[in-house]
Coordinates of C-alpha atoms and ligand atoms in Angstrom, one line a residue:
X159 CA -11.4 8.1 -25.9
X160 CA -13.5 6.5 -23.1
X161 CA -12.3 5.3 -19.7
X162 CA -15.4 3.1 -19.3
X163 CA -17.9 1.9 -21.9
X164 CA -21.1 0.1 -21.0
X165 CA -23.5 -1.1 -23.7
X166 CA -26.9 -2.8 -23.1
X167 CA -25.7 -4.0 -19.8
X168 CA -28.1 -6.3 -18.0
X169 CA -28.0 -8.1 -14.7
X170 CA -30.5 -10.6 -13.5
X171 CA -30.0 -12.0 -10.0
X172 CA -31.5 -15.4 -9.7
X173 CA -33.9 -15.9 -6.8
X174 CA -32.5 -18.0 -4.0
X175 CA -34.0 -19.5 -0.8
X176 CA -37.5 -18.3 -1.6
X177 CA -36.4 -14.8 -2.6
X178 CA -37.6 -13.7 -6.0
X179 CA -35.2 -13.0 -8.8
X180 CA -34.4 -9.4 -9.6
X181 CA -33.4 -7.6 -12.8
X182 CA -31.0 -5.1 -11.3
X183 CA -29.8 -3.6 -14.7
X184 CA -32.1 -3.3 -17.7
X185 CA -29.9 -2.4 -20.6
X186 CA -27.6 0.3 -19.3
X187 CA -25.5 2.4 -21.7
X188 CA -22.8 4.7 -20.4
X189 CA -19.6 6.2 -21.8
X190 CA -17.2 7.8 -19.3
X191 CA -14.6 10.1 -20.9
X192 CA -11.0 9.7 -19.9
X193 CA -9.8 12.3 -17.5
X194 CA -13.3 13.1 -16.1
X195 CA -15.0 12.9 -12.7
X196 CA -18.2 11.0 -13.5
X197 CA -21.0 10.7 -11.0
X198 CA -23.4 7.8 -10.9
X199 CA -26.4 9.0 -9.0
X200 CA -29.4 7.2 -7.9
X201 CA -31.5 6.0 -4.9
X202 CA -30.8 2.8 -3.0
X203 CA -31.6 -0.2 -5.0
X204 CA -31.1 1.6 -8.4
X205 CA -28.3 -0.8 -9.5
X206 CA -25.2 1.4 -8.8
X207 CA -23.3 -1.3 -6.8
X208 CA -24.2 -3.9 -9.3
X209 CA -22.8 -1.8 -12.1
X210 CA -19.5 -1.2 -10.4
X211 CA -19.2 -4.8 -9.2
X212 CA -19.5 -5.9 -12.8
X213 CA -16.7 -3.5 -13.8
X214 CA -14.6 -4.8 -10.9
X215 CA -15.2 -8.4 -12.0
X216 CA -17.1 -9.2 -8.7
X217 CA -20.5 -9.8 -10.4
X218 CA -21.1 -11.5 -13.7
X219 CA -23.2 -9.6 -16.2
X220 CA -26.2 -11.3 -17.7
X221 CA -26.1 -9.4 -21.0
X222 CA -24.5 -6.5 -22.9
X223 CA -20.9 -5.3 -22.8
X224 CA -18.6 -3.6 -20.3
X225 CA -15.1 -2.3 -21.1
X226 CA -12.7 -0.5 -18.8
X227 CA -9.8 1.4 -20.6
X228 CA -10.6 -0.6 -23.7
X229 CA -10.5 -4.0 -21.9
X230 CA -13.6 -6.3 -21.9
X231 CA -14.2 -7.2 -18.3
X232 CA -15.6 -10.7 -19.1
X233 CA -13.1 -11.6 -21.8
X234 CA -10.0 -10.4 -20.0
X235 CA -10.7 -10.1 -16.2
X236 CA -7.1 -10.0 -15.2
X237 CA -6.3 -7.1 -17.6
X238 CA -9.5 -5.4 -16.5
X239 CA -8.4 -5.5 -12.8
X240 CA -5.1 -4.0 -13.7
X241 CA -6.7 -0.8 -15.1
X242 CA -9.3 -0.4 -12.3
X243 CA -9.0 0.5 -8.6
X244 CA -12.1 0.2 -6.4
X245 CA -12.6 1.9 -3.1
X246 CA -15.4 0.0 -1.4
X247 CA -18.0 1.6 0.8
X248 CA -17.0 -0.2 3.9
X249 CA -13.6 0.3 5.5
X250 CA -11.9 -3.1 5.2
X251 CA -8.7 -2.5 7.2
X252 CA -7.0 -4.8 9.7
X253 CA -7.0 -2.6 12.8
X254 CA -3.6 -3.9 13.9
X255 CA -1.9 -3.5 10.5
X256 CA 0.4 -0.5 9.9
X257 CA -0.5 1.7 7.0
X258 CA 2.6 0.9 4.9
X259 CA 2.2 -2.8 5.5
X260 CA -1.4 -2.6 4.3
X261 CA -0.2 -1.1 1.1
X262 CA 2.6 -3.6 0.8
X263 CA 0.2 -6.5 1.2
X264 CA -2.1 -5.1 -1.5
X265 CA 0.9 -4.6 -3.9
X266 CA 1.8 -8.2 -3.2
X267 CA -1.7 -9.3 -4.2
X268 CA -1.2 -7.6 -7.5
X269 CA 2.2 -9.3 -8.0
X270 CA 4.1 -6.1 -8.0
X271 CA 7.8 -6.8 -7.3
X272 CA 9.2 -5.1 -4.2
X273 CA 11.5 -2.9 -6.2
X274 CA 8.7 -1.6 -8.3
X275 CA 6.4 -0.7 -5.4
X276 CA 5.6 2.9 -4.8
X277 CA 4.3 2.5 -1.2
X278 CA 6.2 5.5 0.3
X279 CA 5.3 7.7 -2.6
X280 CA 1.7 6.8 -2.2
X281 CA 1.8 7.5 1.6
X282 CA 3.3 10.9 0.7
X283 CA 0.5 11.7 -1.8
X284 CA -2.1 10.5 0.7
X285 CA -0.7 12.7 3.5
X286 CA 0.1 9.6 5.5
X287 CA 3.9 9.7 5.4
X288 CA 4.3 10.2 9.1
X289 CA 1.8 7.4 9.8
X290 CA 3.6 4.7 7.9
X291 CA 4.1 2.5 10.9
X292 CA 0.9 3.4 12.7
X293 CA -1.8 0.7 12.9
X294 CA -5.1 1.4 11.2
X295 CA -6.9 1.6 14.6
X296 CA -4.8 4.6 15.6
X297 CA -5.8 6.6 12.4
X298 CA -8.6 9.1 12.2
X299 CA -11.6 8.4 10.0
X300 CA -10.3 10.6 7.2
X301 CA -6.9 8.9 7.3
X302 CA -8.5 5.4 7.1
X303 CA -10.5 6.5 4.1
X304 CA -7.3 7.8 2.5
X305 CA -5.6 4.5 3.2
X306 CA -8.4 2.7 1.5
X307 CA -7.9 5.0 -1.5
X308 CA -4.2 4.1 -1.3
X309 CA -5.0 0.4 -1.4
X310 CA -7.0 0.9 -4.6
X311 CA -4.1 2.9 -6.2
X312 CA -1.1 0.6 -5.5
X313 CA -1.1 -0.8 -9.0
X314 CA -1.5 2.7 -10.5
X315 CA -4.8 2.2 -12.3
X316 CA -6.0 4.9 -14.7
X317 CA -9.5 4.5 -13.4
X318 CA -10.6 4.8 -9.8
X319 CA -14.1 3.8 -8.6
X320 CA -15.3 5.3 -5.4
X321 CA -18.5 3.7 -4.0
X322 CA -20.4 6.2 -1.9
X323 CA -17.1 7.8 -0.7
X324 CA -18.7 10.1 1.9
X325 CA -21.6 7.9 3.2
X326 CA -21.8 8.4 6.9
X327 CA -19.0 11.0 6.9
X328 CA -19.2 14.4 8.6
X329 CA -19.2 17.7 6.7
X330 CA -15.6 18.6 7.4
X331 CA -14.3 15.3 6.4
X332 CA -16.5 15.3 3.3
X333 CA -14.9 18.6 2.1
X334 CA -11.4 17.1 2.7
X335 CA -12.3 14.0 0.7
X336 CA -13.7 16.1 -2.1
X337 CA -10.5 18.1 -2.3
X338 CA -8.6 14.9 -2.3
X339 CA -10.7 13.4 -5.2
X340 CA -10.1 16.6 -7.2
X341 CA -6.3 16.3 -6.6
X342 CA -6.3 12.6 -7.8
X343 CA -8.2 13.7 -10.9
X344 CA -5.8 16.6 -11.6
X345 CA -3.0 14.1 -11.4
X346 CA -4.6 12.2 -14.3
X347 CA -6.9 9.6 -12.7
X348 CA -10.4 9.2 -14.2
X349 CA -12.9 8.9 -11.4
X350 CA -16.2 7.2 -11.3
X351 CA -18.1 7.8 -8.1
X352 CA -21.5 6.5 -6.9
X353 CA -23.5 8.6 -4.6
X354 CA -27.1 9.3 -3.6
X355 CA -26.3 12.9 -2.7
X356 CA -27.0 15.3 -5.6
X357 CA -25.0 17.9 -3.8
X358 CA -21.9 15.6 -3.9
X359 CA -22.2 14.9 -7.6
X360 CA -22.8 18.6 -8.2
X361 CA -19.7 19.6 -6.2
X362 CA -17.3 17.1 -7.9
X363 CA -18.5 15.8 -11.2
X364 CA -18.1 16.9 -14.8
X365 CA -20.9 14.6 -15.9
X366 CA -23.7 12.9 -14.1
X367 CA -25.8 9.9 -15.0
X368 CA -28.9 9.1 -13.0
X369 CA -29.8 5.5 -12.5
X370 CA -33.3 4.5 -11.4
X371 CA -34.6 1.0 -11.2
X372 CA -31.8 -0.4 -13.4
X373 CA -32.1 2.2 -16.1
X374 CA -30.2 5.4 -17.0
X375 CA -32.9 8.1 -16.8
X376 CA -30.5 11.1 -17.4
X377 CA -26.9 11.5 -18.5
X378 CA -25.4 14.9 -19.2
X379 CA -22.9 17.5 -18.1
X380 CA -23.4 18.6 -14.5
X381 CA -24.3 22.1 -15.6
X382 CA -26.9 21.0 -18.2
X383 CA -28.4 18.5 -15.8
X384 CA -28.8 21.0 -13.1
X385 CA -30.4 23.5 -15.5
X386 CA -33.0 20.8 -16.3
X387 CA -34.0 20.1 -12.7
Ligands
LIG559 P1 -27.6 0.4 -5.3 O1 -26.2 0.1 -5.2 O2 -28.0 1.4 -6.3 O3 -28.2 0.6 -4.0 P2 -27.7 -2.4 -6.0 O4 -27.0 -2.7 -7.2 O5 -27.1 -2.8 -4.7 O6 -28.3 -0.9 -6.0 O7 -29.1 -3.3 -6.0 C1 -30.0 -3.2 -7.2 C2 -31.1 -4.2 -7.0 O8 -30.6 -5.5 -7.1 C3 -31.7 -4.1 -5.6 O9 -33.1 -4.4 -5.8 C4 -31.1 -5.2 -4.8 O10 -31.9 -5.7 -3.8 C5 -30.8 -6.2 -5.8 N1 -29.6 -7.0 -5.5 C6 -28.4 -6.6 -5.3 N2 -27.6 -7.6 -5.0 C7 -28.3 -8.7 -5.1 C8 -28.1 -10.1 -4.9 N3 -26.8 -10.6 -4.7 N4 -29.1 -11.0 -5.1 C9 -30.3 -10.6 -5.4 N5 -30.6 -9.3 -5.6 C10 -29.7 -8.4 -5.4
LIG560 P1 -25.8 -1.8 -1.4 O1 -27.0 -1.1 -1.9 O2 -24.7 -1.0 -0.9 O3 -25.3 -2.8 -2.5 P2 -27.5 -3.7 0.0 O4 -27.9 -3.6 1.5 O5 -28.4 -3.5 -1.1 O6 -26.2 -2.7 -0.1 O7 -26.8 -5.1 -0.2 C1 -25.9 -5.7 0.7 C2 -25.5 -7.1 0.3 O8 -26.7 -7.9 0.1 C3 -24.8 -7.0 -1.1 O9 -23.8 -8.0 -1.1 C4 -25.9 -7.4 -2.1 O10 -25.3 -8.1 -3.2 C5 -26.8 -8.4 -1.2 N1 -28.2 -8.3 -1.6 C6 -28.9 -7.1 -1.7 N2 -30.2 -7.4 -2.1 C7 -30.3 -8.8 -2.1 C8 -31.3 -9.7 -2.4 N3 -32.6 -9.3 -2.8 N4 -31.0 -11.0 -2.4 C9 -29.8 -11.4 -2.1 N5 -28.8 -10.6 -1.8 C10 -29.0 -9.3 -1.8

């Protein structure tokens, strides 16, 4: 069974304000097995963000099909959002908002009733239990990243997307985040991560697909892919 299935996916951005139109995805096929850590690797402009934005319902595809946990993202966007958590590249935290409150607000956005929220459990898993009332601006870089992951997990999605999780992050923090991603995966979450570091994909991923100029140019187990390089 697949966590994510993408078939013949196309995206054409219309040109605006004198800018030329751009075909960002040119018939992408991908199948991401449930339970895996899957790396989407590729240089800037390859189409990685476009692909995950389509899965997240933020960008409308121009052609093809995309399913998350069996749900068609176009036909049933609400259901698709329920099975997907996305950690964006940029930290989007209100600096004055306490950690627990940030998770509560996110749970509210998903319509999760107060009694059914797992905010404290999540803070525990994230190693932020003692920071529940601390405002985001008082947290370290790693803690902020983990809080972002927490926001993506409040509705308990089976699939978590991490967009360039360690971009601009130092070596120590990168190791911590990698350990953390492995832990989430061991606890049953399928992970799709985008990166332009081969080393990161190599360290974390069971399978790697390489995207270049809107097309999948390689898709294999990490071991097989590295043998071929
Ligand atoms: P990546 O995430 O791999 O860096 P993107 O998906 O951001 O790649 O971009 C793929 C291509 O689509 C790039 O050429 C980019 O400039 C273009 N693109 C991305 N977003 C838009 C947009 N909103 N309008 C027009 N072109 C875009
Ligand atoms: P990323 O590669 O992480 O998506 P970019 O710098 O390519 O970052 O894009 C930043 C923002 O600008 C995104 O929202 C993207 O959709 C938009 N964008 C990128 N390229 C274009 C483009 N050619 N025309 C219009 N918007 C674009």
